[in-house]
mmCIF file of N, CA and C in Angstrom:
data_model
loop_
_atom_site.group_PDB
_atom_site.id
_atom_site.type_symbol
_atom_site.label_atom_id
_atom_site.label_comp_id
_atom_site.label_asym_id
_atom_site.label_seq_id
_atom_site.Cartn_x
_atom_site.Cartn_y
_atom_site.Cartn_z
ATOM 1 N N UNK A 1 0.821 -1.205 0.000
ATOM 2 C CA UNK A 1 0.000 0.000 0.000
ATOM 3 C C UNK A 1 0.864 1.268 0.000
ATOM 4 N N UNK A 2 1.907 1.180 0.903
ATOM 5 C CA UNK A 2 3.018 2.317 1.013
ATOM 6 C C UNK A 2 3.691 2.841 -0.454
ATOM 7 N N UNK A 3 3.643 1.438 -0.782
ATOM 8 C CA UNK A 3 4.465 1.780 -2.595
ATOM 9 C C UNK A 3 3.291 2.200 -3.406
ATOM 10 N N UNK A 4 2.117 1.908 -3.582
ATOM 11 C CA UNK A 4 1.369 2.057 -4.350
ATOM 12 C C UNK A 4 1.071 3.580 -4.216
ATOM 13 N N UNK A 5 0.789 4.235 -2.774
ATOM 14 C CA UNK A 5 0.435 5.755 -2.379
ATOM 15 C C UNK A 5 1.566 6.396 -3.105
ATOM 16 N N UNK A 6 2.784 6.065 -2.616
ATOM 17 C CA UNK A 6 4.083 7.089 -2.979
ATOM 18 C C UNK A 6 4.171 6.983 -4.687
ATOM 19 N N UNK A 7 3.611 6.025 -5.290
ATOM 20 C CA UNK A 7 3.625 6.101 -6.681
ATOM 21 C C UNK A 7 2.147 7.250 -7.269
ATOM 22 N N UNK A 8 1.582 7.341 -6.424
ATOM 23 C CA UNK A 8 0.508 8.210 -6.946
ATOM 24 C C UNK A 8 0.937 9.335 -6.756
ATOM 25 N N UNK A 9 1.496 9.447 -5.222
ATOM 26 C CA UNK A 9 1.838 10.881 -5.018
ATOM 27 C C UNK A 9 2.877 11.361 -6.203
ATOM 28 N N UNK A 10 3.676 10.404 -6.509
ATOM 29 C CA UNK A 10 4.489 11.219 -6.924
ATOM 30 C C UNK A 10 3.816 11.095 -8.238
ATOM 31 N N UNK A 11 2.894 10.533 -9.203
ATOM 32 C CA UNK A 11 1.945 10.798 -10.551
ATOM 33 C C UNK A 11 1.793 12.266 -10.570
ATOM 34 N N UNK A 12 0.743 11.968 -9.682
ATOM 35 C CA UNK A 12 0.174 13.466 -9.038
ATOM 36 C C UNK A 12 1.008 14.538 -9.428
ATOM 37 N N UNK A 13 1.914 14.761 -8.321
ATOM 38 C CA UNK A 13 2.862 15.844 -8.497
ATOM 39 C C UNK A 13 3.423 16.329 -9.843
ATOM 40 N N UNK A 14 3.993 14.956 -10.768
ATOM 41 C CA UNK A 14 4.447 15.461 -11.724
ATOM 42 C C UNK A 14 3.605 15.963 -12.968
ATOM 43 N N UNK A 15 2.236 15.511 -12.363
ATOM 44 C CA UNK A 15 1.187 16.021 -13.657
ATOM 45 C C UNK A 15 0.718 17.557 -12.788
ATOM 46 N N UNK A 16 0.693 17.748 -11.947
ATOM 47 C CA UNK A 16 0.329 19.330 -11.387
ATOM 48 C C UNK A 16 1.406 19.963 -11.874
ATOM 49 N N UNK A 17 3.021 19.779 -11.917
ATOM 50 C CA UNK A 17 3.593 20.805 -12.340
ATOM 51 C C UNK A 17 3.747 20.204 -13.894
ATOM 52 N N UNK A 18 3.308 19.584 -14.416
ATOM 53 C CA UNK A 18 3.481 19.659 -15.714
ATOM 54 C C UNK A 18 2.224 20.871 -16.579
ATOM 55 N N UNK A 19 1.187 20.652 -15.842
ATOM 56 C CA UNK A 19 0.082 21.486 -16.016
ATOM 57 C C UNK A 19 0.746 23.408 -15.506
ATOM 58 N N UNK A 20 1.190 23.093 -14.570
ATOM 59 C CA UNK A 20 1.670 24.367 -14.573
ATOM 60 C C UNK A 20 2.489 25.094 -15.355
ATOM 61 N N UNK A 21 3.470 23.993 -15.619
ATOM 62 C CA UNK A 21 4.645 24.745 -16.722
ATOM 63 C C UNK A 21 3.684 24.816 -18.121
ATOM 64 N N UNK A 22 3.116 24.271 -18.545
ATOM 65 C CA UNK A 22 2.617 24.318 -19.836
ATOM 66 C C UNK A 22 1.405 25.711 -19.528
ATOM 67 N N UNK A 23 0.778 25.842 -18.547
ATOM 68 C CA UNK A 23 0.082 27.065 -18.811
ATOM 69 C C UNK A 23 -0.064 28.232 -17.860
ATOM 70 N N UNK A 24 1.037 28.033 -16.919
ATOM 71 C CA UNK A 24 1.124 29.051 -16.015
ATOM 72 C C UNK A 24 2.440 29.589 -16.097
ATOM 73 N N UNK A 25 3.362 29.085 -16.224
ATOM 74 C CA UNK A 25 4.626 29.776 -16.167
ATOM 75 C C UNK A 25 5.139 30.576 -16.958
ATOM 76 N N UNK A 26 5.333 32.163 -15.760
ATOM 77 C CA UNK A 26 5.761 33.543 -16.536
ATOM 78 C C UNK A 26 6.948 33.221 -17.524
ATOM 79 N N UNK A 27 7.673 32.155 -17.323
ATOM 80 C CA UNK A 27 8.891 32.291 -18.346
ATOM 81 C C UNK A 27 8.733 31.686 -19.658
ATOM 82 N N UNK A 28 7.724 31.232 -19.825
ATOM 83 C CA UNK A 28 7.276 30.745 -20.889
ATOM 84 C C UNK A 28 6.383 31.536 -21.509
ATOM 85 N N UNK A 29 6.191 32.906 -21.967
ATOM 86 C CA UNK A 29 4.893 33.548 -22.180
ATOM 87 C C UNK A 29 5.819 34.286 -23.868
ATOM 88 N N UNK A 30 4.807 34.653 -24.808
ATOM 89 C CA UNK A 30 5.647 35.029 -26.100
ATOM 90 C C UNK A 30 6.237 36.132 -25.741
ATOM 91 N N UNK A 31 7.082 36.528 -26.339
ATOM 92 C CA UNK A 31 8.151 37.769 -26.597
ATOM 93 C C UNK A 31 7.361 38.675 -26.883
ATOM 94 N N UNK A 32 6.750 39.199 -27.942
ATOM 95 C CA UNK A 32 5.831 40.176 -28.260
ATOM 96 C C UNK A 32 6.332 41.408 -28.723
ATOM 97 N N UNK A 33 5.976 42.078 -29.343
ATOM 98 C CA UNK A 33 6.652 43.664 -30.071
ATOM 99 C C UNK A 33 6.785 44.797 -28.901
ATOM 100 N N UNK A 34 8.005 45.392 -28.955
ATOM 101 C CA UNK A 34 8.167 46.581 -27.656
ATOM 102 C C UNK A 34 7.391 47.460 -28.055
ATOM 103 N N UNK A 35 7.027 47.684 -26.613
ATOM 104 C CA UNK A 35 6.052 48.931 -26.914
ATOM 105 C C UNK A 35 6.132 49.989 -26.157
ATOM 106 N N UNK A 36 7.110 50.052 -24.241
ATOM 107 C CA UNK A 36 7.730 50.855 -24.060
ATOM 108 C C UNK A 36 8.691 50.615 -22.942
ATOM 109 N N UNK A 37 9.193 51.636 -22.039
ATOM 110 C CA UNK A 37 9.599 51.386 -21.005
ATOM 111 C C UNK A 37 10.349 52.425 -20.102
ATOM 112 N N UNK A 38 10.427 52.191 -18.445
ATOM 113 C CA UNK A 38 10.529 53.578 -18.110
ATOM 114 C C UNK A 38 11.610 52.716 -16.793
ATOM 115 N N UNK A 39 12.649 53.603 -16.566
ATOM 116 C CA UNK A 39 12.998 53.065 -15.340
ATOM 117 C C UNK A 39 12.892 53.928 -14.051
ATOM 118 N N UNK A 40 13.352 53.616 -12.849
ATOM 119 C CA UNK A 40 12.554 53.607 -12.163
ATOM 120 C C UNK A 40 13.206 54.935 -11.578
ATOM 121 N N UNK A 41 13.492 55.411 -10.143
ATOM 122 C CA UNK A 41 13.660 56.981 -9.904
ATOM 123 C C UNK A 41 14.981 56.280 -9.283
ATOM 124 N N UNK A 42 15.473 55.181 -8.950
ATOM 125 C CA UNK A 42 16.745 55.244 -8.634
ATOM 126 C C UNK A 42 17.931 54.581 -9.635
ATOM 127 N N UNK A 43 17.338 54.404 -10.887
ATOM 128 C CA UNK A 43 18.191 53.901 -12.064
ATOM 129 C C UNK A 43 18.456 51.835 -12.010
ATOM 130 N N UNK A 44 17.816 51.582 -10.847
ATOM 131 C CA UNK A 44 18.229 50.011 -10.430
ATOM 132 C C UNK A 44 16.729 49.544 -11.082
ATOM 133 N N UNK A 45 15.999 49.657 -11.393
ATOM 134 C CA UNK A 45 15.379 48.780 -12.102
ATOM 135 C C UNK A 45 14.621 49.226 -13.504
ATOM 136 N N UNK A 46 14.435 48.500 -15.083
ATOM 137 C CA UNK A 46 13.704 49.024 -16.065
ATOM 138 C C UNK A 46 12.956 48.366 -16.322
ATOM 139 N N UNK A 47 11.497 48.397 -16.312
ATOM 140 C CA UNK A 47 10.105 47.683 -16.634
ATOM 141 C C UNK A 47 10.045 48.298 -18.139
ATOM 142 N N UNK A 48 10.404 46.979 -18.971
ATOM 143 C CA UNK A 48 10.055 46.940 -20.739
ATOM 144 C C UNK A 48 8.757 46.455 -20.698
ATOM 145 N N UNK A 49 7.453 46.928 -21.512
ATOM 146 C CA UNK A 49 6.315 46.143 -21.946
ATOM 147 C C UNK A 49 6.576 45.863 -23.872
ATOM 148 N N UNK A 50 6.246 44.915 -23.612
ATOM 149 C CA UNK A 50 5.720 44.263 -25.209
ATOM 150 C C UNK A 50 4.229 43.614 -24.995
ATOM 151 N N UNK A 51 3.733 44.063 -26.711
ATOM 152 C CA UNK A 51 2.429 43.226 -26.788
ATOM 153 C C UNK A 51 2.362 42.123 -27.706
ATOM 154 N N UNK A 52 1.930 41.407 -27.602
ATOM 155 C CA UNK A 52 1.616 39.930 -27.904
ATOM 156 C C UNK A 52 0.537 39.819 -28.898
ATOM 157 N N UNK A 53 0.381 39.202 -29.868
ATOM 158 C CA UNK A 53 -0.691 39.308 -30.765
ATOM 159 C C UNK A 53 -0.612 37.593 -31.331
ATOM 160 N N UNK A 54 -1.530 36.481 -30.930
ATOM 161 C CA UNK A 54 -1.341 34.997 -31.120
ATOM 162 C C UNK A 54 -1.890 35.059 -32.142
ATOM 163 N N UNK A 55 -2.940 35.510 -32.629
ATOM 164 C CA UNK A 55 -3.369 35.187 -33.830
ATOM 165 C C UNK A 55 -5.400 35.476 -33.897
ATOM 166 N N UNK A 56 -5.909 35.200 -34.811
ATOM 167 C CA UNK A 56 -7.206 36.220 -34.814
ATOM 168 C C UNK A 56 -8.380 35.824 -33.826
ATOM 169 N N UNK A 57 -8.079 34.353 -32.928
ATOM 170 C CA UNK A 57 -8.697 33.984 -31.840
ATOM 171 C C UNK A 57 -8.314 34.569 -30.491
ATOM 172 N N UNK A 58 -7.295 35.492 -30.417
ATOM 173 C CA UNK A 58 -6.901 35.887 -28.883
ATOM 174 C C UNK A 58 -6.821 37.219 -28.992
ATOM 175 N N UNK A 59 -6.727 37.382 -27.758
ATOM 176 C CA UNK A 59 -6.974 39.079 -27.944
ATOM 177 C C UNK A 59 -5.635 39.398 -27.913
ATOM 178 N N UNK A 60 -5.243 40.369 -28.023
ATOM 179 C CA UNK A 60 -3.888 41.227 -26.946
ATOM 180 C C UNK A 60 -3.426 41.063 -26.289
ATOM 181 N N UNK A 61 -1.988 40.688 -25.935
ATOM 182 C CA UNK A 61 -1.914 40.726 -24.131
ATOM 183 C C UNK A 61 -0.799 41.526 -23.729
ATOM 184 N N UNK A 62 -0.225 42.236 -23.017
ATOM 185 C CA UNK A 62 0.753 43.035 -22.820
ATOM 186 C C UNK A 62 1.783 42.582 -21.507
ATOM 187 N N UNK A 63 3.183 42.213 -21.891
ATOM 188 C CA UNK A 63 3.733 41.671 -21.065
ATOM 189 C C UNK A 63 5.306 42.691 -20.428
ATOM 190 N N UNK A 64 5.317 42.808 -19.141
ATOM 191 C CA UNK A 64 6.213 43.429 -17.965
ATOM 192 C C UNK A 64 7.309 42.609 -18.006
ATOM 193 N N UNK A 65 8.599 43.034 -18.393
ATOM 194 C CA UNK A 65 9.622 42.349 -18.173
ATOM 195 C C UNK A 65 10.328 43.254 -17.133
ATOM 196 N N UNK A 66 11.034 42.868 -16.096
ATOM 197 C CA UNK A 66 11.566 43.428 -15.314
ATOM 198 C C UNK A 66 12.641 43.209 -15.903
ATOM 199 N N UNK A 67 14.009 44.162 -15.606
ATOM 200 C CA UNK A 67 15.136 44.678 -16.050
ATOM 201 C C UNK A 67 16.222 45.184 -14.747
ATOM 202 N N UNK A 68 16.772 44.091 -14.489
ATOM 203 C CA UNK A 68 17.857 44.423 -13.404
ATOM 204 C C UNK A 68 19.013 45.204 -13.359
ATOM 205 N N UNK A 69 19.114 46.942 -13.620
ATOM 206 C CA UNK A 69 20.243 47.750 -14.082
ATOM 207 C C UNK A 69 21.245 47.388 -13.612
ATOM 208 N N UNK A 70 21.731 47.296 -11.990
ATOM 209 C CA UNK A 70 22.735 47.388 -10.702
ATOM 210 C C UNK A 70 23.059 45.833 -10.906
ATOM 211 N N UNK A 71 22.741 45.237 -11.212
ATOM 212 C CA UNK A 71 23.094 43.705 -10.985
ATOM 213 C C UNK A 71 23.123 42.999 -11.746
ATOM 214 N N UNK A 72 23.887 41.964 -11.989
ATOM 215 C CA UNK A 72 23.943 40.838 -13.048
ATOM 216 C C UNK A 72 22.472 39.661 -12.723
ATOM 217 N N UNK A 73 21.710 40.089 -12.787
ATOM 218 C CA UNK A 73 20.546 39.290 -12.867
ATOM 219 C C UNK A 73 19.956 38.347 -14.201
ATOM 220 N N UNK A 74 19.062 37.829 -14.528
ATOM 221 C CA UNK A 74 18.140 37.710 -15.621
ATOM 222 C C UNK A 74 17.127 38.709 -15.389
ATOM 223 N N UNK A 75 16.754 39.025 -16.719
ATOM 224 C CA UNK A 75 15.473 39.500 -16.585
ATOM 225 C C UNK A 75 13.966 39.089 -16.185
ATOM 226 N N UNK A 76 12.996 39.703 -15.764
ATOM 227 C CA UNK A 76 12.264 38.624 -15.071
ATOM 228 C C UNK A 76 10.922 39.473 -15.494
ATOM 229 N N UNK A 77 9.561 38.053 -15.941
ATOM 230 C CA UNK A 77 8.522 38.510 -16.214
ATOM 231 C C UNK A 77 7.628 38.701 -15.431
ATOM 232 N N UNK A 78 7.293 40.110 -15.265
ATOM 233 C CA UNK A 78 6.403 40.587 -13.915
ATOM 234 C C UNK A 78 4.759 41.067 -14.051
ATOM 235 N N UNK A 79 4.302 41.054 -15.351
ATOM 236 C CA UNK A 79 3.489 41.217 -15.576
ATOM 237 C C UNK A 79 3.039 40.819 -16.744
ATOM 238 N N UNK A 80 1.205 40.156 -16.980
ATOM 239 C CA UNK A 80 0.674 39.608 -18.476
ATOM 240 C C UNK A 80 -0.456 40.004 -17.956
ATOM 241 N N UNK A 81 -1.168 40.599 -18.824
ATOM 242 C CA UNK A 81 -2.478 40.814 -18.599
ATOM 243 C C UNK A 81 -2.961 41.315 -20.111
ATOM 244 N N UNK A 82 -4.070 40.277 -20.535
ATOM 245 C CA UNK A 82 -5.001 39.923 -21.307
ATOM 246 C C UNK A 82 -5.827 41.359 -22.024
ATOM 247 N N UNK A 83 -6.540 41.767 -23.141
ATOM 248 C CA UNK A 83 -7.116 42.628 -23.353
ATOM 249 C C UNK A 83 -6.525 43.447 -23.193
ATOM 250 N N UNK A 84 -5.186 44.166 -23.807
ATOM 251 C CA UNK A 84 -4.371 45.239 -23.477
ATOM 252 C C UNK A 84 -3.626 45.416 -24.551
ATOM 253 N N UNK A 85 -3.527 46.285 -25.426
ATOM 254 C CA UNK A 85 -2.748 46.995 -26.768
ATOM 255 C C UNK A 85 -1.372 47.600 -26.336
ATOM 256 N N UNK A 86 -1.954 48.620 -24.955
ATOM 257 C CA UNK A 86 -0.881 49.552 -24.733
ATOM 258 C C UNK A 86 -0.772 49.492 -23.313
ATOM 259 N N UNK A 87 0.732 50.120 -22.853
ATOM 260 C CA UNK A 87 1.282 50.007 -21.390
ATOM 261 C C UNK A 87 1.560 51.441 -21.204
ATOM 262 N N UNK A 88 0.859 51.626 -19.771
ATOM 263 C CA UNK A 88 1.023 52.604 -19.150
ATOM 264 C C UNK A 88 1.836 52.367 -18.036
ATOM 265 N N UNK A 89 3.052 52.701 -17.827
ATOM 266 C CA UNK A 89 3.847 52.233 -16.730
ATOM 267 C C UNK A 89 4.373 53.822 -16.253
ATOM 268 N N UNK A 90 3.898 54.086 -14.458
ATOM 269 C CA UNK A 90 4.471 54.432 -14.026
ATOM 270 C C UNK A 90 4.972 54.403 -12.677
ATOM 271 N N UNK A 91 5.913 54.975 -12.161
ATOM 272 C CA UNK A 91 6.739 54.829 -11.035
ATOM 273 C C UNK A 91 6.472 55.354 -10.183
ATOM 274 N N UNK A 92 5.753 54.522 -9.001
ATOM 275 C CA UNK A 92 5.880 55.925 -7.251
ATOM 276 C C UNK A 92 6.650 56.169 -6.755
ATOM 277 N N UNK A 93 7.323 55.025 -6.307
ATOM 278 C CA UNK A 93 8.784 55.144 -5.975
ATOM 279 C C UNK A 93 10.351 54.502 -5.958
ATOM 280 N N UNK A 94 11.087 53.786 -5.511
ATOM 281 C CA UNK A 94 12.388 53.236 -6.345
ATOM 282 C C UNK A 94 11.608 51.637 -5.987
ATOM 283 N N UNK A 95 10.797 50.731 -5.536
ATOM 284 C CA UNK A 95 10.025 49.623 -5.321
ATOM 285 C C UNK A 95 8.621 49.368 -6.427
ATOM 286 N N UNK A 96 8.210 50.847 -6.584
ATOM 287 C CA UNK A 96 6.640 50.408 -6.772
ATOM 288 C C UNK A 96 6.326 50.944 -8.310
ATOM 289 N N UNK A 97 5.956 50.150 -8.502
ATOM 290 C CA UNK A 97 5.594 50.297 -10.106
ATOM 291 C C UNK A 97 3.990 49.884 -10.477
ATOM 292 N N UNK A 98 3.416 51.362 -10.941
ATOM 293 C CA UNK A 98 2.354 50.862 -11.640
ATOM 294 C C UNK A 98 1.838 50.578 -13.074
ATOM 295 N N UNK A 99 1.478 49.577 -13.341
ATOM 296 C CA UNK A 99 1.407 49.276 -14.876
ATOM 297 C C UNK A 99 -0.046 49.129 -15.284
ATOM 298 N N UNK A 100 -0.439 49.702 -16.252
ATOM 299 C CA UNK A 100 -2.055 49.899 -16.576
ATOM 300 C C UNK A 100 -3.152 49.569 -15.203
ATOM 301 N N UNK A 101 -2.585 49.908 -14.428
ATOM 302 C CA UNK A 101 -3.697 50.162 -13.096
ATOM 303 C C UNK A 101 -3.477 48.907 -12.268
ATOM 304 N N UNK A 102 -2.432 48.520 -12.246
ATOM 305 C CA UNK A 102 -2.169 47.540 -11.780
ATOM 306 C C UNK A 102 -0.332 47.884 -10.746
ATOM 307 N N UNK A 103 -0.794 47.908 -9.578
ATOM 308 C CA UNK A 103 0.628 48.332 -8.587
ATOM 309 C C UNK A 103 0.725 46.996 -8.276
ATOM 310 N N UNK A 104 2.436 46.980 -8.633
ATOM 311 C CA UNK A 104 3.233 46.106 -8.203
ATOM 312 C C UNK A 104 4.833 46.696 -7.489
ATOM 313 N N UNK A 105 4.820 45.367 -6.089
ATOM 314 C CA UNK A 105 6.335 45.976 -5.371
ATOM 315 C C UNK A 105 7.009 45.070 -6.047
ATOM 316 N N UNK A 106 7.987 45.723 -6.671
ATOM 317 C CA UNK A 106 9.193 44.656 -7.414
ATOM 318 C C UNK A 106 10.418 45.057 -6.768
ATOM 319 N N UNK A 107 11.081 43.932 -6.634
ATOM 320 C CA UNK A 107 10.985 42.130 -7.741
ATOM 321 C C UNK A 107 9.745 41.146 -7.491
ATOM 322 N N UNK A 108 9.611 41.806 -6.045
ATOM 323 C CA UNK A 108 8.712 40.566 -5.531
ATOM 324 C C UNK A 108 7.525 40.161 -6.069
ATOM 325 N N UNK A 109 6.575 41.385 -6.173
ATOM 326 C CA UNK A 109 5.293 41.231 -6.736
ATOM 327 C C UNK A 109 5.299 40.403 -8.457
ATOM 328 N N UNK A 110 4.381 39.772 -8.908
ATOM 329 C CA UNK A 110 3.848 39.709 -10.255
ATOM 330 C C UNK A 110 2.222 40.021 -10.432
ATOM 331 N N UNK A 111 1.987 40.272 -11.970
ATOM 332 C CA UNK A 111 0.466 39.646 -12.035
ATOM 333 C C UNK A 111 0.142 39.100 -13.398
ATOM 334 N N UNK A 112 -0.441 38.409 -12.899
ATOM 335 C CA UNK A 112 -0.939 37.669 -14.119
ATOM 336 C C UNK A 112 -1.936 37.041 -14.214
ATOM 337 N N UNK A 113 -2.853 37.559 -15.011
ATOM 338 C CA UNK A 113 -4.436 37.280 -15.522
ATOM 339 C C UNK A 113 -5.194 36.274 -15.242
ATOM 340 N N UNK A 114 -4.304 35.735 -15.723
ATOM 341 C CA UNK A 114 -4.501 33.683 -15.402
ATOM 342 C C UNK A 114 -4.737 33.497 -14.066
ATOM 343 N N UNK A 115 -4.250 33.842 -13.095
ATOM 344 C CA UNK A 115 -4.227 33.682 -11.368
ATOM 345 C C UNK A 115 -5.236 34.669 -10.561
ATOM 346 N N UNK A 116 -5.850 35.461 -11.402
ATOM 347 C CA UNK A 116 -6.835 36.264 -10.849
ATOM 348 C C UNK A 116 -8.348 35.456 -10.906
#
C-alpha cells in the first residue's frame, strides 16, 4: 500500500507541475513587439512592456519584463495581462511600479491574468 500511495503521489505531483509549466509559467509567455519602457527613480530597475498578438482567436496581451540595471541578474517577467494593446507604466517610488492600473512591489510582486 506504502508503494502504491508514494507512486501516486508522486503521478500526481508530476502532472500538477506539468500542467503548470505548460500554462502558467511567466517564463514561458511570447516575446511580443516593444512597446515601451521607463525606469525607475533610482536607475536600479527598467520595466520593458511588449504586446503579444497569437493570432485572430486571442486578444492582446501586454507583457512586464523586469530589467535588473545594478546587478547581473536575468530579466524577469512581472506582468501579463489579457485585453491590453498599450502600457502605461508608471513609477511611485524606487520599489513600486504601476502598470495599466495595476501596482506592483518589485521584484517581488507579479500579475498575471490567469491567477486572478
Amino acid at each position: 500500500m506504502i508503494t502504491i500511495g508514494s507512486v501516486g503521489l508522486l503521478f500526481i505531483g508530476l502532472l500538477s507541475y506539468g500542467v503548470y509549466w505548460a500554462f502558467f509559467d511567466m517564463n514561458r509567455l511570447p516575446t511580443g513587439e516593444y512597446l515601451a519602457e521607463e525606469s525607475s527613480p533610482d536607475g536600479n530597475y527598467t520595466l520593458k512592456a511588449y504586446v503579444a498578438n497569437d493570432g485572430a482567436t486571442t486578444s492582446y496581451t501586454v507583457r512586464g519584463e523586469l530589467i535588473f540595471n545594478q546587478r547581473n541578474k536575468k530579466a524577469k517577467n512581472v506582468y501579463w495581462n489579457h485585453k491590453e494593446e498599450d502600457a502605461d507604466i508608471k513609477w511611485l517610488d524606487n520599489d513600486t511600479v504601476i502598470i495599466n492600473g495595476h501596482s506592483l512591489d518589485v521584484p517581488k510582486d507579479k500579475f498575471d491574468f490567469r491567477n486572478q
